[in-house]
Short mmCIF file of C-alpha atoms in Angstrom, two decimals:
data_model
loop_
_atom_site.label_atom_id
_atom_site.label_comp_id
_atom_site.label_asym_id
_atom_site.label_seq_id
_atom_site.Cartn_x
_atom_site.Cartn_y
_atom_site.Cartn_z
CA UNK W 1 -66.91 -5.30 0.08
CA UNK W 2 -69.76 -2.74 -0.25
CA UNK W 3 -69.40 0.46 1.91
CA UNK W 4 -72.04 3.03 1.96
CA UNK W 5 -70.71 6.29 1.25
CA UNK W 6 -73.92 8.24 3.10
CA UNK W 7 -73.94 12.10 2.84
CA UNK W 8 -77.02 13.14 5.14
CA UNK W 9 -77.01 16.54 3.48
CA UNK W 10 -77.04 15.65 -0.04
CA UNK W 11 -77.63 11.63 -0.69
CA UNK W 12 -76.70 10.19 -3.69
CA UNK W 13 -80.41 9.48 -5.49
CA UNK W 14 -81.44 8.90 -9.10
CA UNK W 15 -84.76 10.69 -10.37
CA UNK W 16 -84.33 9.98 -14.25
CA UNK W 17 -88.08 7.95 -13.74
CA UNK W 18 -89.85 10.88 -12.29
CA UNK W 19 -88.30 13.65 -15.11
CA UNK W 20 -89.28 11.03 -17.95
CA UNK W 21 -92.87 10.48 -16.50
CA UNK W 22 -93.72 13.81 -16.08
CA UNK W 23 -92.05 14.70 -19.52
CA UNK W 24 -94.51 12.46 -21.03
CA UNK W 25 -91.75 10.22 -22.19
CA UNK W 26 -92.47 6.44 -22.81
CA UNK W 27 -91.25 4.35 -19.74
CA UNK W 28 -89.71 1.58 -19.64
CA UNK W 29 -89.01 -0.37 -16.05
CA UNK W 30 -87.90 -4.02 -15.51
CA UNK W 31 -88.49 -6.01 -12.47
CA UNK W 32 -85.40 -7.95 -10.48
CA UNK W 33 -85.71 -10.02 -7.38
CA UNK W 34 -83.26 -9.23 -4.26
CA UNK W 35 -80.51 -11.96 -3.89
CA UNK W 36 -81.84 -15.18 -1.16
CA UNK W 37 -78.97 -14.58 0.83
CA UNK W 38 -76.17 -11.93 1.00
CA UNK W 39 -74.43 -12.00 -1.91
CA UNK W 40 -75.75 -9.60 -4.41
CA UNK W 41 -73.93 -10.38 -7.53
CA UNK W 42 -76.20 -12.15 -9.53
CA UNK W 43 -79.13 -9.05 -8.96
CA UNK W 44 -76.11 -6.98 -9.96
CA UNK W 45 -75.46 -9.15 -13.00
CA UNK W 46 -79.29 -8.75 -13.85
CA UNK W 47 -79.82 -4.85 -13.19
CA UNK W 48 -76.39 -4.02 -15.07
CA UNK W 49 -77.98 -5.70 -18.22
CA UNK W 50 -80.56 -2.73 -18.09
CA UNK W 51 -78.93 0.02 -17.58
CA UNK W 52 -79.41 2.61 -20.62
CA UNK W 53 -82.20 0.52 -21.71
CA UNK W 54 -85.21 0.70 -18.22
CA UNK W 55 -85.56 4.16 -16.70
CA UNK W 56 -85.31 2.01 -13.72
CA UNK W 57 -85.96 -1.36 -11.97
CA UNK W 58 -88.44 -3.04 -9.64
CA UNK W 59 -86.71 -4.58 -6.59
CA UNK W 60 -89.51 -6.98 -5.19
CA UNK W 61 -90.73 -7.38 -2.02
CA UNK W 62 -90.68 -10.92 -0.63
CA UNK W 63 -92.91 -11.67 -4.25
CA UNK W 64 -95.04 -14.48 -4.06
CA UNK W 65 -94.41 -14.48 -0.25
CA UNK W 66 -91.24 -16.09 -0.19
CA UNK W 67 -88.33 -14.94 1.46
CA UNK W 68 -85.71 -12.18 -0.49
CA UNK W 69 -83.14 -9.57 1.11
CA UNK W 70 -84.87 -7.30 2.20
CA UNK W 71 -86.11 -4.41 -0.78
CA UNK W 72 -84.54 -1.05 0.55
CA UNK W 73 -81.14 -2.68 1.07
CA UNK W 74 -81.33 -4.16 -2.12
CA UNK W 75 -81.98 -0.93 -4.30
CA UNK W 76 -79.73 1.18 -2.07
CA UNK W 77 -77.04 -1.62 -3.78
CA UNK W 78 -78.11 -0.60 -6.77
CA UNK W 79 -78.37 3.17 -6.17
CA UNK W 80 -74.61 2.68 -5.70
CA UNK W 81 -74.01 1.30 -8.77
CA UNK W 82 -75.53 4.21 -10.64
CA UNK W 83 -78.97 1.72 -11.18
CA UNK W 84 -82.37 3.73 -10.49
CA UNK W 85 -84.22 1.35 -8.42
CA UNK W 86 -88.47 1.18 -7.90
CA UNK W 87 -88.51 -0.08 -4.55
CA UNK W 88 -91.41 -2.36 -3.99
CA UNK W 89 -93.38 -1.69 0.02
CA UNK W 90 -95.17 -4.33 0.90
CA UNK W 91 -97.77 -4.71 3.81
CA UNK W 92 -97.72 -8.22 4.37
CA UNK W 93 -94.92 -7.96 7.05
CA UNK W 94 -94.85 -4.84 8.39
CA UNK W 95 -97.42 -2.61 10.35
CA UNK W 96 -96.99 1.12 10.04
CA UNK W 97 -94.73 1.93 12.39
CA UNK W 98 -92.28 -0.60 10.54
CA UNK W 99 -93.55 0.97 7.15
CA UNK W 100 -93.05 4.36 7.85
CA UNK W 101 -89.52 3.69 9.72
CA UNK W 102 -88.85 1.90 6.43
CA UNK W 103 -89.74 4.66 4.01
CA UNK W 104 -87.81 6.84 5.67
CA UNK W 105 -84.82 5.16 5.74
CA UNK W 106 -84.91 4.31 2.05
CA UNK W 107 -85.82 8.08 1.35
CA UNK W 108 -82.45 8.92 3.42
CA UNK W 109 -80.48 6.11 1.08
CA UNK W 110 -81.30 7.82 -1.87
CA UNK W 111 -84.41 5.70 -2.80
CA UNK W 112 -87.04 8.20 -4.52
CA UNK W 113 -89.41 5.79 -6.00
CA UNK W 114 -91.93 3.41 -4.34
CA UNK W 115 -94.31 1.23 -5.78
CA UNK W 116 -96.91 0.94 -2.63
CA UNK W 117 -98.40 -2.88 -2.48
CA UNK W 118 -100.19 -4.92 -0.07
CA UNK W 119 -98.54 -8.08 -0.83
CA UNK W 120 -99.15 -11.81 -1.17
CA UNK W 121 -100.94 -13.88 1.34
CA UNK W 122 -98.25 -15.87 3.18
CA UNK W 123 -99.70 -19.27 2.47
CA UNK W 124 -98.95 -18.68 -1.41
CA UNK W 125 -95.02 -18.39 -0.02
CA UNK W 126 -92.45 -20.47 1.50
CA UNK W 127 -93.32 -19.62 5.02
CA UNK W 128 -96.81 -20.84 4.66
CA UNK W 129 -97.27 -21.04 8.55
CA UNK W 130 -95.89 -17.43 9.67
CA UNK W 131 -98.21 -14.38 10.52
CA UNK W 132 -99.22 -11.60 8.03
CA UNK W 133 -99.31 -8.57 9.47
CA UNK W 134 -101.75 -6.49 6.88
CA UNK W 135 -101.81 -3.52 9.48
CA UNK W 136 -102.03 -1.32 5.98
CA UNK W 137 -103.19 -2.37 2.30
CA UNK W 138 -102.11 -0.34 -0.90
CA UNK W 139 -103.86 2.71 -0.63
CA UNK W 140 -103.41 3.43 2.94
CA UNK W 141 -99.92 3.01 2.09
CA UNK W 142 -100.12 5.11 -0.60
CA UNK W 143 -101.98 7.64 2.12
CA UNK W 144 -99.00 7.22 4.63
CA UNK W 145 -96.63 8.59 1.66
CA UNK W 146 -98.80 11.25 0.91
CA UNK W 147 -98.49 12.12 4.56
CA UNK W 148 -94.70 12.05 5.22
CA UNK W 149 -94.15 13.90 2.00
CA UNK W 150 -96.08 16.75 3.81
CA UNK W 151 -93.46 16.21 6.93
CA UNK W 152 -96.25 14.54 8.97
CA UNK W 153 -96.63 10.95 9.97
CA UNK W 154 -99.71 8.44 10.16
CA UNK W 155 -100.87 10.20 13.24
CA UNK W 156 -100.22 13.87 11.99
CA UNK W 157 -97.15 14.33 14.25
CA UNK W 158 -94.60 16.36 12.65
CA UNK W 159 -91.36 14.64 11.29
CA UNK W 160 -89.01 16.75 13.13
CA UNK W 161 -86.08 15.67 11.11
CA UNK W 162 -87.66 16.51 7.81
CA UNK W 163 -90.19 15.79 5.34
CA UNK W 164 -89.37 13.32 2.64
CA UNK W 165 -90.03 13.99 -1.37
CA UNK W 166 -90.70 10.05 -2.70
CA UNK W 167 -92.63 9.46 -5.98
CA UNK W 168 -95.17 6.43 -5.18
CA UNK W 169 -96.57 4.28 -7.67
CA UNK W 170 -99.33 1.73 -7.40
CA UNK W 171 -100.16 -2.07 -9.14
CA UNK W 172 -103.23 -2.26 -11.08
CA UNK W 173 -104.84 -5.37 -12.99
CA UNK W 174 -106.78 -4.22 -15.96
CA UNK W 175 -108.07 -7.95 -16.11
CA UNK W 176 -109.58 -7.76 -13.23
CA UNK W 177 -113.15 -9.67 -13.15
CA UNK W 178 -114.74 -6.94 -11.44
CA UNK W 179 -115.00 -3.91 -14.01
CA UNK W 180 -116.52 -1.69 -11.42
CA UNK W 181 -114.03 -2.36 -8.53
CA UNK W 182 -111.11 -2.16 -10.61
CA UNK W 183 -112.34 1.21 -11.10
CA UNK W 184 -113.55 2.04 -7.60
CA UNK W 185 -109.33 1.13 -6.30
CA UNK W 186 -107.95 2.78 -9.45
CA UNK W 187 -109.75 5.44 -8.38
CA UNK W 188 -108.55 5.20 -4.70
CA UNK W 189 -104.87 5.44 -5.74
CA UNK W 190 -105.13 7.89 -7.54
CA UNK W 191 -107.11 10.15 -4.64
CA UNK W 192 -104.56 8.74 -2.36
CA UNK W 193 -101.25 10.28 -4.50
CA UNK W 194 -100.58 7.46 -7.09
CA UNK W 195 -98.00 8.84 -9.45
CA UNK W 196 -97.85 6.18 -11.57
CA UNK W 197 -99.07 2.60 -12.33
CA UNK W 198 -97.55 -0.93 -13.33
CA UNK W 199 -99.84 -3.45 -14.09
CA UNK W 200 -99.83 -6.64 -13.83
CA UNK W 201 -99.27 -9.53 -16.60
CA UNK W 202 -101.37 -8.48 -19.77
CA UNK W 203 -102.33 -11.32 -22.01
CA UNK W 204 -105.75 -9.46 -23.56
CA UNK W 205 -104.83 -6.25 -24.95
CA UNK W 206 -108.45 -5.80 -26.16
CA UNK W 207 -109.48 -5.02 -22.32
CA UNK W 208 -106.41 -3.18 -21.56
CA UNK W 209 -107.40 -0.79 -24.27
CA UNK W 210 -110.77 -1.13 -22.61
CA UNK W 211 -109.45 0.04 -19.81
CA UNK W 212 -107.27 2.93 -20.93
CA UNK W 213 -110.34 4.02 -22.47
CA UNK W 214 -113.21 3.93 -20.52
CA UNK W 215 -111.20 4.29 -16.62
CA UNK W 216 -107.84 5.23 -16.87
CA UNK W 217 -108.05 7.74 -20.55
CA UNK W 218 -108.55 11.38 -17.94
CA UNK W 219 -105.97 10.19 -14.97
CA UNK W 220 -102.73 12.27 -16.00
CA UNK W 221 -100.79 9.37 -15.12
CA UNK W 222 -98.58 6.91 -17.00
CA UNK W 223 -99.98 3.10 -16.78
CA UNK W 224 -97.35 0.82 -17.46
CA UNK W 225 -98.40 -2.36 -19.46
CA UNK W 226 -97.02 -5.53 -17.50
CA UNK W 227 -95.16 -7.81 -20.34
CA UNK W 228 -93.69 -11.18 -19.24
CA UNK W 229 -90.99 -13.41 -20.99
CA UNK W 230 -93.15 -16.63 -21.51
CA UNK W 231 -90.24 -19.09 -21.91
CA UNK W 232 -92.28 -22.38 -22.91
CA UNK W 233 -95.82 -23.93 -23.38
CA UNK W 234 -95.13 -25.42 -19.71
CA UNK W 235 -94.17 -22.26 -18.26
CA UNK W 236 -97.61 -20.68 -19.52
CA UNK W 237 -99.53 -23.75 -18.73
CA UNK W 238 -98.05 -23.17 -15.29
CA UNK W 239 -98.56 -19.71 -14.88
CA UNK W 240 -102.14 -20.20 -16.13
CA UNK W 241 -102.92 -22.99 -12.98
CA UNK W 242 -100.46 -21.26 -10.30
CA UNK W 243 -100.84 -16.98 -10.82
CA UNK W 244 -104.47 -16.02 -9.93
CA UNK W 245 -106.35 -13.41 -12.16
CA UNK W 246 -104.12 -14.74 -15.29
CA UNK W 247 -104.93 -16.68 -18.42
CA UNK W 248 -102.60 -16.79 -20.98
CA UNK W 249 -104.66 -17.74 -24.53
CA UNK W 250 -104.90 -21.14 -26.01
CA UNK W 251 -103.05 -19.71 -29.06
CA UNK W 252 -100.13 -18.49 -27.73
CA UNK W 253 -99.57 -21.93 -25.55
CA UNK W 254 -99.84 -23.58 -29.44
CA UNK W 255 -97.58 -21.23 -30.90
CA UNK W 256 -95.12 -21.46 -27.77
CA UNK W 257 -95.55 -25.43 -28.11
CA UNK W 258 -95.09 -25.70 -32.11
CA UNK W 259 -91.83 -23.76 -32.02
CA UNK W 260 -88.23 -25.09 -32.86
CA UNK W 261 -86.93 -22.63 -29.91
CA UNK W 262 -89.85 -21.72 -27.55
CA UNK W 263 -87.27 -19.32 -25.51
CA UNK W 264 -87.04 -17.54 -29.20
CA UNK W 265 -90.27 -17.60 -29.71
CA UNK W 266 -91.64 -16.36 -26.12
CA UNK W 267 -88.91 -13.10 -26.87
CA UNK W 268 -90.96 -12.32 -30.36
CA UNK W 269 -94.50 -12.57 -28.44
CA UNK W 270 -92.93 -10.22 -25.68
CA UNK W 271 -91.50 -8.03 -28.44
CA UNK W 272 -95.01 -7.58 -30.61
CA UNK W 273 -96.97 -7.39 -27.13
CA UNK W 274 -94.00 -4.42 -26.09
CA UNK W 275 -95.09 -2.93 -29.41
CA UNK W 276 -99.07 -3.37 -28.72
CA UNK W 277 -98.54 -1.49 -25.49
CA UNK W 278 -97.17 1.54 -27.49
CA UNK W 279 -100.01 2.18 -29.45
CA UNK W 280 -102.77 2.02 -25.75
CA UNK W 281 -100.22 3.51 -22.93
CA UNK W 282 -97.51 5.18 -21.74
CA UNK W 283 -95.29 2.64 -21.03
CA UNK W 284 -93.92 -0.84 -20.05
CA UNK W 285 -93.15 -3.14 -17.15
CA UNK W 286 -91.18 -5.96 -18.46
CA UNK W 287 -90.96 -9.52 -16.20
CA UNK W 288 -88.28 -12.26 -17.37
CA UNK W 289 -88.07 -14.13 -14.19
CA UNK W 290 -84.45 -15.54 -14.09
CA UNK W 291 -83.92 -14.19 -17.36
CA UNK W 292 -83.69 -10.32 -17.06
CA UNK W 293 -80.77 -10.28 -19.60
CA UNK W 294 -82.83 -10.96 -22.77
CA UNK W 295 -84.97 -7.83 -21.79
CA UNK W 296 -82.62 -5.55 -24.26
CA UNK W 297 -82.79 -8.05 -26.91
CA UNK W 298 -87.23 -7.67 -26.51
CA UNK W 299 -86.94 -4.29 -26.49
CA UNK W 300 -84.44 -3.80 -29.55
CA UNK W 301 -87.01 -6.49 -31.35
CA UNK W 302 -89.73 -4.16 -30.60
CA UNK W 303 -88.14 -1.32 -31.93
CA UNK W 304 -87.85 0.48 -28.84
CA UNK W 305 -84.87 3.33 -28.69
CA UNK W 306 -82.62 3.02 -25.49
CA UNK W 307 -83.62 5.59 -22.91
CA UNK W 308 -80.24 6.81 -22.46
CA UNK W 309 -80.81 8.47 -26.28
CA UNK W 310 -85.41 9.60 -25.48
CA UNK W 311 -86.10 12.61 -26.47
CA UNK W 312 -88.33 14.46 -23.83
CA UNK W 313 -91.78 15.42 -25.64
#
């Protein structure tokens, strides 16, 4: 049985993330999903594979819209077994009296980072017919942070019970379409307290370098290159029709489809993209869906030294 241990005066909370960011260190993070149901042992399973090898890991937020245990439950589990969680806020179900009441209660588990979303539209989920609520997007979110790190809330009223210290993070898509809207939100975050950024899946490292270049090169803040396990042609064929925003190149479907073991494969691709990403930013988001426990294996394949034994610069 899990039993939380809670000192209000001093809670137990892991900030390895934050030193290494602002230390200029090269991050590493991997994303898990929160158990469907109440057993966590399989998310356990997952994050335990990482430890010593991610600074910390993503707990999602009902991705994709479909239903998870809830996110700050789910990294307070793993705050108690000595995991750094990222703890994914959503505003797809939530307005802000829900998101602030959630913040703080994460922020009084332990839970010091946040990556501040808006979240999928619920028809792309499993409860296609429920309500979004969409009181707050991303950077309002990001705002509302900003705000009850100063010990105020959304309406300026002071938290009488004490201000919180969380480190937010925001997503960013370097492929997006739009060159000067990703630039006009990048921008946004940033003014709105953005400490750090994980972007989503890269397949064209030509335009993320575009990007760190010509939007992101003066921002202070580490960008972390999304890098997903592609497991098989079909899987990239499917993520191609079903993720918006994402095409994965004809010649890495080929190479994926002429190998003796595409799972193999899929790890070396992840591996020289890992090593790409080295050379453009300051660090990595790695997505194996189902498969977290290869993420080591990438990493050692990419030559990457466990964080456990970084060196601050």
């Amino acid at each position: 049985m899990l039993i939380f241990m809670l000192d209000t005066q001093n809670p137990t909370s892991l900030t390895s993330f934050r030193t290494a960011a602002k230390a200029g260190q090269f991050l590493i993070t991997a994303e898990v999903a929160p158990p469907k149901g109440g057993n966590p042992e399989h998310m356990l399973k997952m994050a335990a594979t990482l430890k010593g090898r991610v600074h910390a890991v993503n707990i999602t937020d009902g991705s994709r819209a479909v239903l998870r245990m809830c996110p700050v439950v789910a990294s307070a589990i793993l705050l108690q077994h000595g995991i750094e969680p990222i703890c994914q806020i959503a505003c797809r179900d939530r307005n802000r009296i829900g998101l602030q009441a959630d913040l703080m209660g994460a922020y009084a588990l332990g839970i010091r980072n946040i990556l501040a979303l808006t979240g999928d539209p619920v028809k792309a989920g499993d409860h296609a017919d429920c309500k979004g609520v969409f009181d707050l997007e991303s950077v309002r979110l990001l705002q509302v942070i900003q705000k009850l790190n100063h010990g105020v809330d959304y309406n300026d009223k002071p938290l009488n019970d004490g201000a919180l210290d969380l480190f937010p993070g925001a997503a960013v898509d370097p492929q997006c379409p739009s060159w000067s809207g990703l630039q006009k939100r990048f921008e946004r975050k940033l003014e709105a307290g953005a400490q750090f950024f994980q972007s989503q899946l890269i397949t064209d490292f030509e335009i993320l370098e575009k990007f760190m270049d010509k939007i992101a090169a003066d921002c202070g803040k580490p960008i972390l290159a999304g890098i997903f396990l592609l497991k098989s042609a079909k899987n990239a064929l499917f993520i191609n029709r079903c993720v918006p925003g994402v095409n994965i190149p004809q010649h890495i479907i080929d190479r994926l489809a002429q190998a003796k073991d595409p799972l193999e494969e899929g790890m070396k691709i992840a591996a020289e993209q890992v090593q790409i990403a080295q050379q453009l930013c300051q660090g990595v988001h790695m997505m194996a869906v189902k498969r977290e426990d290869l993420i080591p294996q990438i990493l050692e394949m990419a030559g990457v030294t466990p964080v456990n034994q970084m060196v601050s610069l």
